[in-house]
Amino acid sequence: MAEPRAESEPLLGRFRGGSGGSSGDCPPGLLTCRSVQVGPDGVALQDLCINQAVVFIEDAIQYRSIYHRMDASAMRLYRWYYSKGCQRVLNFTIFLILALAFIETPSSFTRTADVRYRSLPWEPPCGLTEGVEALCLLVFLADVSVKGYLVGRAQFQKNRWLLAYLIGLIVSLVDWTVSLSFACQEPLRVRRLLRPFFLLQNSSMMKKTLKCIRWSLPEMASVGLLLTIHLCLFTMLGMLLFAVGEKDEEQDKERLAYFRNLPEALTSLLVLLTTANNPDVMIPAYSKNRAYAIFFIVFTLIGSLFLMNLLTAIVYNQFRGYLMKSLQTSLSRRRLGTRAAFEVLSSMAEKDRATSEAVGVNPQKLLQVLQRAELGSSHKQAIVEKVYSHGSTLLLADEFQKLFDEIDKTVIKEHPPRPQYQSPFLQSAQFLFGHCYFDYLGNLIALGNLVSICVFLVLDSDLPPEARDDFVLGILNCVFILYYLLELLLKVFALGLRGYLSYLSNVFDGLLTIVLLVLEISTLAMYGFPHPGWKPGKLGLLSLWDMTRLVSMLIVFRFLRIIPSVKPMAVVASTILGLIQNLRAFGGILVRRTWGLLCWSPIPPLCARGPSGNCPVSHDFWVRSHTEKLKRKM
């Protein structure tokens, strides 16, 4: 039986023995995945190797690094740490500690910002927010402890992000202790400045964004220097050109309101660089002599049209290059993880295999791995089908890699089948109300509803609320809402309830239709059916005018249903949504204070078996060789 320390060795630190399962080439005490074939130890070892392959597959799917502990207990902790529940708790803790700023003293979290009407904010007692903060810091302390244990001491000491994480926690705990010692009356709380770092440290996208900004700074600094020279040069020219003379001094003072002194002149041109005060800044000088406009035109052309666009081009080029490099890194991590899983599973060959030349993975072992791995059901089903198509033949390395290309493919969601009706009349009605032209009719009706609202907004724009007659608008709203309800029922009839809910546009329309129906019923119950002279009044929470405005706003919002029907609009809308998703990292950078620029450190070398099966090679050499092959292929 192997020594206990053998199981705690890194997975790729195992060596493949020679034919017949000999482990003579392995270091003393190092247990390989094929060194024990029978007995309880062999079953336990095979289960360990299966779990290691599962972890490697999950790392490849999530683009995570494979440099972490691979013993049984560490793998259980690793999978628990990256489970959805644990990550949600960590994300909620980050949100909670950042949200404390809204209620901590001094707080400005009030209904209005006007000091004349603003009530005094609620001040929590000493110890309340500190107790919540202590719980958050304990969660962060457990987080950094788990990360440190999983990556190992050597890697932890080289990882600047984790070291900064630990230092930030220590400073926060010390400052928290000082705060309680002073009964929450200390003048400065340093830990508040460190809170955004917890958000940054736990977001890989923010780290990448910060690293890309650091790479972009040198070239941006050169353009920034040109902008500074441009701004200073034109500031001095403006001070000399618009100097107050002896004649018409009063008129010159009025004309030179933006160039009285150097700070004001610099500020005026700096704002003009963004065209925010154009043409206000040149109107006094232009009113005196039109030739003065040449100065401002030349300044705007050089600054706004050339230098600012050059700065934008540099930022775009840097981020584009970093994006390509990041994609290559992610692809390398995925292929490295799948290759590591292949090496593990291929080492679990049958004992009677005569040679080690035909290195491959047993499909049954891979199916066991897929059953345990956390993977999307659709992607898992696609990979399982491909595995079954290979039969019982061993999967080679290239075939194993191609199996996981299914993860990058977009799964087209199939809608549930439509209900089957026996009556020819019902079948014709189903075909009619399930056709795309019925959707076009609904879009046309929504457009007519929107036009009617616009007409009444124009007609009633000059009338006070008490002088408006909402009889016609109320009738039209009732008619349109009844049509929306009828459309919902007919679509449910044609597509079925599950088929109706499978379309996001239908869910959007259905929710708004139900809300509109509830508001309309509430309006009719409180104010009666629309009639001539229907005047606004306030009988409940909202007046009739408020309810009418709310219904009209929801109808306008419902008009967005036409976006998927118009392809150019759909492309623009999807692009905007994609930008919002991709800008989340920049939003995180904007809410944090300026932090020291940190970089990732190299991974410590480990021991791994070579692809030949007999020659042990270092892990870093194995990783470099496969990384170079991947780069040549890309």
XYZ file of C-alpha atoms in Angstrom:
634
model
C 0.000 0.000 0.000
C 1.288 3.435 -0.836
C 2.295 5.972 1.699
C -0.397 8.435 2.815
C 1.444 11.396 1.348
C 1.148 9.963 -2.159
C -2.527 10.873 -2.482
C -1.813 14.527 -1.763
C 0.599 14.827 -4.674
C -0.603 16.886 -7.652
C -2.328 14.830 -10.302
C 0.064 15.656 -13.096
C 2.842 14.754 -10.735
C 1.981 11.085 -11.288
C 4.019 8.953 -13.651
C 2.856 6.308 -16.034
C 4.489 2.999 -15.346
C 5.821 0.619 -17.943
C 3.983 -2.289 -19.436
C 2.422 -4.639 -17.017
C 1.777 -1.931 -14.506
C 5.314 -1.675 -13.244
C 6.063 1.448 -11.315
C 9.788 1.134 -11.260
C 10.246 4.482 -12.981
C 8.104 6.313 -10.447
C 9.613 8.069 -7.453
C 9.428 6.097 -4.203
C 6.030 6.222 -2.571
C 4.325 7.912 -5.548
C 1.077 6.119 -6.387
C -0.074 6.188 -10.010
C -3.573 5.729 -11.384
C -2.692 2.340 -12.800
C -0.331 0.951 -10.200
C -3.154 -0.860 -8.360
C -5.647 -2.788 -10.445
C -7.460 -4.993 -7.911
C -8.579 -4.794 -4.340
C -10.137 -1.921 -2.385
C -7.084 0.251 -2.923
C -7.477 -0.095 -6.685
C -11.167 0.854 -6.533
C -10.402 3.874 -4.351
C -7.600 4.956 -6.661
C -9.782 4.669 -9.749
C -12.479 6.716 -8.030
C -9.822 9.315 -7.157
C -8.704 9.497 -10.774
C -12.297 9.855 -11.953
C -12.795 12.755 -9.542
C -9.559 14.360 -10.726
C -10.738 14.125 -14.333
C -14.061 15.694 -13.281
C -12.248 18.632 -11.685
C -10.058 19.105 -14.763
C -13.100 19.081 -17.048
C -14.851 21.669 -14.866
C -11.706 23.806 -14.860
C -11.600 23.617 -18.651
C -15.251 24.588 -18.981
C -14.872 27.600 -16.666
C -11.427 28.591 -18.047
C -9.868 28.080 -14.637
C -6.255 27.260 -13.927
C -5.404 23.625 -13.188
C -2.604 24.531 -10.759
C -4.149 23.506 -7.429
C -4.203 20.604 -5.013
C -5.634 17.373 -6.396
C -5.942 15.058 -3.389
C -9.364 13.738 -2.444
C -10.135 16.141 0.411
C -8.834 19.161 -1.511
C -10.962 18.254 -4.538
C -14.093 18.033 -2.396
C -13.304 21.447 -0.941
C -12.457 22.812 -4.404
C -15.743 21.697 -5.954
C -17.706 22.954 -2.960
C -15.980 26.339 -3.151
C -16.846 26.782 -6.843
C -20.398 25.494 -6.449
C -23.252 27.862 -7.245
C -24.402 28.097 -3.643
C -20.982 29.009 -2.263
C -20.317 31.571 -4.987
C -23.732 33.154 -4.442
C -22.997 33.527 -0.738
C -19.666 35.171 -1.553
C -21.257 37.526 -4.083
C -24.012 38.450 -1.626
C -21.379 39.167 1.025
C -19.560 41.526 -1.360
C -22.847 43.260 -2.154
C -23.710 43.536 1.532
C -20.422 45.115 2.602
C -20.638 47.646 -0.249
C -24.286 48.424 0.568
C -23.344 49.405 4.139
C -22.196 52.775 2.787
C -25.850 53.777 2.268
C -26.771 53.521 5.951
C -23.494 54.152 7.760
C -22.867 57.503 9.374
C -22.713 59.981 7.680
C -25.522 58.847 5.400
C -27.362 60.776 2.696
C -29.772 57.990 1.842
C -32.988 60.022 1.894
C -36.004 60.391 -0.370
C -34.986 63.790 -1.702
C -31.674 65.589 -2.054
C -33.214 69.025 -1.350
C -32.027 70.115 2.089
C -35.211 72.122 2.590
C -37.456 69.059 2.489
C -35.026 66.322 3.433
C -35.648 64.617 6.739
C -32.861 63.519 9.013
C -31.426 60.176 7.896
C -31.653 57.178 10.172
C -28.449 56.645 12.098
C -27.872 53.051 13.160
C -26.635 52.441 16.702
C -22.989 51.688 17.271
C -22.299 48.026 16.705
C -25.086 47.272 14.240
C -23.260 47.951 10.975
C -20.013 46.882 12.639
C -21.548 43.484 13.411
C -22.676 43.026 9.804
C -19.245 44.132 8.637
C -17.573 41.636 10.968
C -19.606 38.789 9.471
C -18.587 39.906 5.976
C -14.927 40.088 6.957
C -15.106 36.604 8.436
C -16.523 35.299 5.160
C -13.683 37.002 3.285
C -11.174 35.542 5.736
C -12.565 32.053 5.102
C -12.432 32.789 1.359
C -8.759 33.728 1.346
C -7.957 30.777 3.624
C -9.617 28.313 1.244
C -7.894 29.855 -1.754
C -4.547 29.733 -0.001
C -4.989 26.104 0.944
C -6.079 25.069 -2.551
C -3.257 26.782 -4.445
C -0.573 25.887 -1.919
C 1.790 27.980 0.140
C 4.385 28.574 -2.586
C 1.805 29.785 -5.092
C 0.055 31.887 -2.450
C 3.278 33.732 -1.652
C 3.786 34.564 -5.339
C 0.214 35.619 -6.077
C 0.047 39.352 -5.489
C -3.732 39.451 -5.664
C -4.070 36.977 -2.806
C -1.384 38.742 -0.778
C -3.145 42.080 -1.277
C -6.425 40.364 -0.349
C -4.912 39.132 2.908
C -3.319 42.493 3.725
C -6.597 44.284 3.049
C -8.402 41.930 5.404
C -5.822 42.422 8.143
C -6.020 46.218 7.836
C -9.824 46.072 7.828
C -9.916 43.897 10.957
C -7.466 46.166 12.779
C -9.440 49.255 11.795
C -12.682 47.520 12.838
C -11.191 46.800 16.261
C -10.078 50.424 16.636
C -13.562 51.584 15.675
C -15.170 49.563 18.454
C -12.542 50.757 20.919
C -13.504 54.373 20.212
C -17.251 53.568 20.408
C -17.665 54.328 16.678
C -16.444 57.917 17.145
C -13.099 57.668 15.355
C -12.508 60.450 12.766
C -11.217 58.176 9.980
C -12.156 54.676 8.888
C -9.539 53.279 6.555
C -11.402 50.036 5.922
C -14.087 51.850 3.946
C -11.493 52.695 1.318
C -10.597 49.014 0.981
C -14.097 47.649 0.461
C -14.188 48.030 -3.353
C -11.045 45.906 -3.546
C -13.042 42.880 -2.367
C -15.242 43.293 -5.436
C -12.220 43.691 -7.687
C -10.339 40.717 -6.263
C -13.215 38.314 -6.802
C -13.874 39.341 -10.418
C -11.562 37.973 -13.111
C -13.049 40.368 -15.680
C -12.180 43.399 -13.544
C -8.641 42.116 -13.113
C -8.296 41.729 -16.866
C -9.745 45.191 -17.447
C -7.348 46.741 -14.957
C -4.438 44.925 -16.546
C -5.481 46.138 -20.000
C -5.721 49.710 -18.709
C -2.202 49.376 -17.333
C -0.957 48.210 -20.729
C -2.734 51.106 -22.448
C -1.331 53.815 -20.160
C 2.043 54.355 -21.935
C 0.524 55.075 -25.338
C -2.331 57.017 -23.767
C 0.233 59.094 -21.868
C 1.891 60.157 -25.125
C -1.408 61.399 -26.556
C -2.233 62.969 -23.200
C 1.034 64.880 -23.358
C 0.112 66.149 -26.822
C -3.271 67.240 -25.501
C -1.619 69.052 -22.596
C 0.781 70.880 -24.923
C -2.083 71.730 -27.254
C -4.189 73.052 -24.381
C -1.367 75.108 -22.821
C -0.296 76.536 -26.160
C -3.758 77.762 -27.092
C -4.322 79.033 -23.562
C -1.291 81.313 -23.851
C -2.319 82.366 -27.352
C -5.804 83.163 -26.093
C -4.466 85.211 -23.186
C -2.313 87.215 -25.604
C -4.938 87.483 -28.323
C -7.770 88.546 -26.046
C -5.715 90.803 -23.763
C -7.580 93.831 -22.454
C -6.459 96.956 -24.228
C -6.549 100.579 -23.265
C -9.434 101.361 -25.593
C -12.925 100.019 -25.062
C -11.924 98.541 -21.749
C -15.484 98.013 -20.553
C -16.431 96.353 -23.821
C -13.273 94.235 -23.735
C -14.055 93.063 -20.214
C -17.478 91.928 -21.331
C -15.927 90.258 -24.368
C -13.174 88.565 -22.353
C -15.361 86.928 -19.732
C -13.729 83.564 -20.425
C -10.103 84.817 -20.558
C -9.734 87.047 -17.523
C -6.852 85.066 -16.024
C -4.857 81.946 -16.695
C -6.935 79.453 -14.625
C -10.210 80.618 -16.191
C -8.721 80.536 -19.692
C -7.354 77.031 -19.136
C -10.682 75.837 -17.749
C -12.650 77.386 -20.625
C -10.513 75.709 -23.286
C -10.516 72.413 -21.410
C -14.314 72.446 -21.447
C -14.274 73.510 -25.102
C -12.214 70.417 -25.822
C -15.362 68.428 -25.029
C -17.537 70.969 -26.969
C -19.674 71.388 -23.839
C -19.450 75.225 -23.900
C -19.404 75.614 -27.675
C -20.275 78.215 -29.011
C -20.848 80.125 -25.762
C -17.129 80.541 -25.139
C -16.526 82.398 -28.415
C -19.694 84.506 -28.589
C -18.211 87.551 -26.727
C -15.146 87.616 -28.960
C -17.145 86.810 -32.097
C -19.513 89.688 -31.403
C -16.527 92.056 -31.462
C -14.783 90.619 -34.526
C -15.764 87.588 -36.564
C -12.132 86.757 -37.272
C -11.728 85.643 -33.663
C -13.788 82.552 -34.517
C -10.769 81.173 -36.418
C -8.937 80.696 -33.115
C -11.715 78.553 -31.646
C -12.276 76.627 -34.878
C -8.603 75.672 -35.159
C -8.489 74.697 -31.486
C -11.563 72.464 -31.873
C -10.327 70.869 -35.091
C -6.950 69.925 -33.640
C -8.149 68.951 -30.179
C -11.548 67.330 -30.677
C -11.301 65.944 -34.210
C -7.685 64.765 -34.234
C -6.180 64.278 -30.784
C -9.332 62.992 -29.044
C -10.057 60.591 -31.903
C -6.440 59.456 -31.780
C -6.836 58.730 -28.077
C -9.998 56.736 -28.782
C -8.216 54.776 -31.517
C -5.335 53.922 -29.168
C -7.695 52.693 -26.465
C -9.642 50.617 -29.001
C -6.477 49.129 -30.473
C -5.083 48.211 -27.068
C -8.292 46.610 -25.887
C -8.704 44.776 -29.175
C -5.207 43.332 -28.903
C -5.741 42.401 -25.281
C -9.065 40.781 -26.183
C -7.365 38.533 -28.733
C -4.670 37.619 -26.229
C -7.283 36.933 -23.567
C -9.199 34.664 -25.942
C -6.017 32.763 -26.732
C -5.274 32.388 -23.027
C -8.789 31.127 -22.352
C -8.541 28.662 -25.223
C -5.169 27.453 -23.944
C -6.608 26.961 -20.450
C -9.512 24.960 -21.828
C -7.314 22.726 -23.956
C -4.830 22.324 -21.131
C -7.627 21.238 -18.776
C -9.091 18.773 -21.261
C -5.621 17.434 -22.039
C -4.983 16.904 -18.323
C -8.293 15.032 -18.027
C -7.281 12.930 -21.031
C -3.948 12.053 -19.401
C -5.712 10.972 -16.224
C -8.310 8.837 -17.930
C -5.836 7.302 -20.367
C -3.688 6.175 -17.421
C -6.603 4.034 -16.221
C -6.007 1.465 -18.979
C -6.794 -2.191 -18.526
C -4.106 -4.336 -17.015
C -3.867 -6.615 -20.053
C -2.923 -3.855 -22.494
C 0.375 -5.033 -23.914
C 1.853 -1.739 -25.067
C 1.462 1.888 -24.146
C 1.591 3.143 -27.704
C -2.180 3.159 -28.207
C -2.897 5.795 -25.602
C -6.604 6.496 -25.347
C -9.591 6.956 -23.060
C -12.219 4.332 -22.399
C -15.619 5.837 -23.391
C -17.268 4.283 -20.334
C -14.838 6.097 -18.027
C -15.552 9.358 -19.831
C -19.282 8.818 -19.398
C -18.726 8.431 -15.660
C -16.822 11.707 -15.627
C -19.563 13.504 -17.565
C -22.212 12.248 -15.160
C -20.365 13.788 -12.194
C -19.227 17.023 -13.851
C -21.255 20.222 -13.474
C -22.142 20.981 -17.071
C -25.154 22.387 -18.863
C -27.695 19.698 -19.635
C -27.859 20.527 -23.345
C -24.072 20.551 -23.784
C -23.709 17.400 -21.687
C -26.286 15.617 -23.821
C -24.478 16.628 -27.014
C -21.126 15.348 -25.690
C -22.690 12.094 -24.464
C -24.216 11.478 -27.893
C -20.827 11.967 -29.525
C -19.215 9.573 -27.043
C -21.816 6.924 -27.844
C -21.129 7.388 -31.555
C -17.520 6.202 -31.016
C -18.695 2.864 -29.642
C -16.214 0.970 -27.476
C -13.047 2.144 -29.253
C -10.535 4.172 -27.285
C -10.718 7.943 -27.726
C -7.463 9.474 -28.895
C -6.212 12.869 -27.746
C -7.520 14.816 -30.755
C -10.892 13.091 -30.592
C -11.079 13.799 -26.868
C -10.371 17.499 -27.456
C -12.968 17.760 -30.217
C -15.653 16.363 -27.935
C -15.532 19.488 -25.801
C -15.845 21.825 -28.771
C -19.582 21.327 -28.262
C -19.376 23.632 -25.249
C -18.661 26.639 -27.478
C -21.600 25.929 -29.770
C -24.856 27.757 -29.268
C -27.709 25.448 -28.409
C -30.868 26.247 -30.325
C -33.801 25.874 -27.989
C -36.615 23.807 -29.440
C -40.113 25.006 -28.694
C -42.670 22.531 -27.348
C -44.977 20.970 -29.932
C -48.274 22.657 -30.599
C -51.497 21.064 -29.332
C -53.300 18.741 -31.723
C -56.944 19.514 -32.530
C -59.287 17.099 -34.321
C -61.777 19.639 -35.612
C -60.889 21.152 -39.024
C -62.220 24.514 -37.830
C -59.941 24.503 -34.777
C -56.997 23.454 -36.939
C -57.638 26.385 -39.297
C -57.947 28.748 -36.333
C -54.725 27.380 -34.857
C -52.912 27.936 -38.148
C -54.301 31.474 -38.416
C -53.524 32.641 -34.888
C -50.144 30.890 -34.793
C -48.928 32.515 -38.015
C -46.352 35.310 -38.005
C -48.860 37.622 -39.736
C -50.941 37.552 -36.564
C -47.902 38.976 -34.749
C -47.619 41.665 -37.422
C -51.254 42.576 -36.822
C -50.534 42.880 -33.101
C -47.589 45.161 -33.847
C -49.834 47.316 -36.040
C -52.427 47.566 -33.265
C -49.719 48.520 -30.764
C -48.508 51.209 -33.178
C -52.043 52.586 -33.438
C -52.303 52.642 -29.655
C -49.031 54.527 -29.440
C -50.156 57.059 -32.060
C -53.406 57.693 -30.181
C -51.493 58.380 -26.972
C -49.166 60.790 -28.815
C -52.169 62.654 -30.275
C -53.753 63.158 -26.878
C -50.451 64.195 -25.347
C -50.153 66.933 -27.960
C -53.777 68.066 -27.548
C -53.610 68.128 -23.734
C -50.114 69.561 -23.396
C -51.371 73.099 -22.705
C -54.254 72.086 -20.441
C -53.997 71.628 -16.676
C -54.977 68.192 -15.352
C -58.316 69.401 -13.974
C -59.339 70.793 -17.387
C -58.685 67.620 -19.347
C -61.383 65.235 -20.489
C -60.053 61.674 -20.565
C -63.255 60.145 -21.946
C -61.955 59.316 -25.421
C -58.530 58.192 -24.193
C -60.154 56.023 -21.545
C -62.386 54.343 -24.123
C -59.449 53.734 -26.464
C -57.365 52.261 -23.647
C -60.188 49.859 -22.756
C -60.517 48.735 -26.376
C -56.792 48.224 -26.857
C -56.389 46.353 -23.570
C -59.271 44.052 -24.488
C -57.550 43.330 -27.791
C -54.277 42.575 -25.985
C -56.119 40.143 -23.710
C -57.814 38.503 -26.688
C -54.459 38.216 -28.452
C -52.951 36.515 -25.395
C -55.775 33.961 -25.199
C -55.665 33.221 -28.925
C -51.904 32.658 -28.847
C -52.264 30.305 -25.884
C -54.931 28.467 -27.877
C -52.674 28.186 -30.952
C -49.326 27.445 -29.274
C -50.352 25.871 -26.005
C -49.398 27.250 -22.613
C -45.873 25.785 -22.664
C -45.334 26.870 -26.252
C -46.550 30.377 -25.452
C -44.200 30.695 -22.479
C -41.238 29.381 -24.497
C -41.066 32.691 -26.397
C -39.591 35.583 -24.411
C -41.548 38.102 -26.475
C -44.782 36.363 -25.499
C -43.789 36.380 -21.825
C -43.030 40.096 -22.104
C -46.399 40.810 -23.774
C -48.292 38.585 -21.386
C -46.909 40.190 -18.235
C -47.622 43.701 -19.485
C -51.106 42.676 -20.613
C -51.900 41.281 -17.166
C -50.599 44.438 -15.460
C -52.589 46.631 -17.860
C -55.717 44.565 -17.216
C -55.323 44.869 -13.431
C -54.820 48.639 -13.680
C -57.771 49.046 -15.995
C -60.061 47.012 -13.715
C -58.861 49.068 -10.729
C -59.572 52.282 -12.614
C -63.071 51.165 -13.575
C -63.781 49.996 -10.032
C -62.678 53.309 -8.498
C -63.901 55.844 -11.071
C -66.528 53.992 -13.085
C -66.780 53.489 -16.824
C -65.471 56.392 -18.981
C -68.133 58.974 -19.767
C -68.156 62.558 -21.126
C -66.680 64.904 -18.551
C -64.601 62.162 -16.949
C -62.620 64.367 -14.551
C -59.552 63.366 -12.570
C -60.024 62.830 -8.919
C -58.183 61.148 -6.118
C -60.112 58.391 -4.412
C -57.300 56.043 -3.528
C -53.572 55.734 -3.799
C -53.461 57.227 -7.306
C -55.622 59.789 -9.000
C -57.413 59.011 -12.244
C -54.846 61.054 -14.137
C -51.992 59.142 -12.472
C -53.560 55.800 -13.376
C -54.131 56.945 -16.959
C -50.527 58.055 -17.241
C -49.295 54.737 -15.792
C -51.398 52.732 -18.243
C -50.178 54.883 -21.140
C -46.535 54.429 -20.112
C -46.956 50.660 -19.963
C -48.564 50.691 -23.407
C -45.616 52.686 -24.747
C -43.280 50.201 -23.117
C -45.234 47.317 -24.667
C -44.580 48.789 -28.101
C -41.009 47.508 -27.751
C -42.374 44.148 -28.903
C -41.764 45.236 -32.501
C -37.974 45.208 -32.004
C -37.503 41.457 -32.697
C -39.683 41.781 -35.818
C -37.380 44.335 -37.478
C -33.983 42.755 -38.113
C -31.881 45.979 -38.134
C -33.484 47.060 -34.849
C -32.975 43.585 -33.395
C -29.272 43.653 -34.309
C -28.821 47.099 -32.722
C -30.741 46.059 -29.581
C -28.707 42.862 -29.181
C -25.499 44.873 -29.624
C -26.556 47.319 -26.920
C -27.424 44.485 -24.546
C -24.065 42.876 -25.266
C -22.292 46.157 -24.524
C -24.124 46.464 -21.217
C -23.036 42.965 -20.238
C -19.430 43.563 -21.284
C -19.263 46.920 -19.494
C -19.940 45.368 -16.105
C -16.214 45.046 -15.508
C -15.716 48.742 -16.280
C -18.535 49.598 -13.905
C -16.734 47.714 -11.175
C -13.543 49.608 -11.924
C -15.382 52.929 -11.718
C -16.832 52.222 -8.264
C -13.533 51.393 -6.668
C -10.746 53.712 -5.619
C -7.376 53.814 -7.332
C -5.561 50.653 -6.390
C -1.953 49.637 -6.893
C -1.492 47.953 -10.257
C -0.983 44.300 -9.663
C 0.035 41.512 -12.004
C -0.309 37.753 -12.015
C 2.663 35.745 -10.961
C 3.960 32.597 -12.653
C 2.836 29.167 -11.502
C 5.312 27.091 -9.503
C 6.651 24.096 -11.386
C 5.158 20.727 -10.535
C 6.123 17.180 -11.494
C 4.230 15.397 -14.264
C 4.534 12.297 -16.375
C 5.426 12.715 -19.994
C 3.136 11.741 -22.867
C 5.358 8.745 -23.724
C 4.418 7.033 -20.492
C 7.906 6.090 -19.276
C 9.949 9.295 -19.127
C 9.058 11.665 -16.264
C 9.243 15.328 -17.214
C 8.644 18.470 -15.235
C 5.132 19.891 -15.191
C 6.219 23.343 -16.390
C 7.993 21.758 -19.391
C 4.852 19.762 -20.199
C 2.688 22.884 -19.972
C 5.092 24.957 -22.106
C 5.309 22.323 -24.796
C 1.555 21.964 -25.148
C 1.054 25.735 -24.974
C 3.509 26.245 -27.827
C 1.700 23.605 -29.882
C -1.632 25.343 -29.277
C -0.197 28.704 -30.304
C 1.191 27.218 -33.511
C -2.213 25.750 -34.311
C -3.916 29.094 -33.663
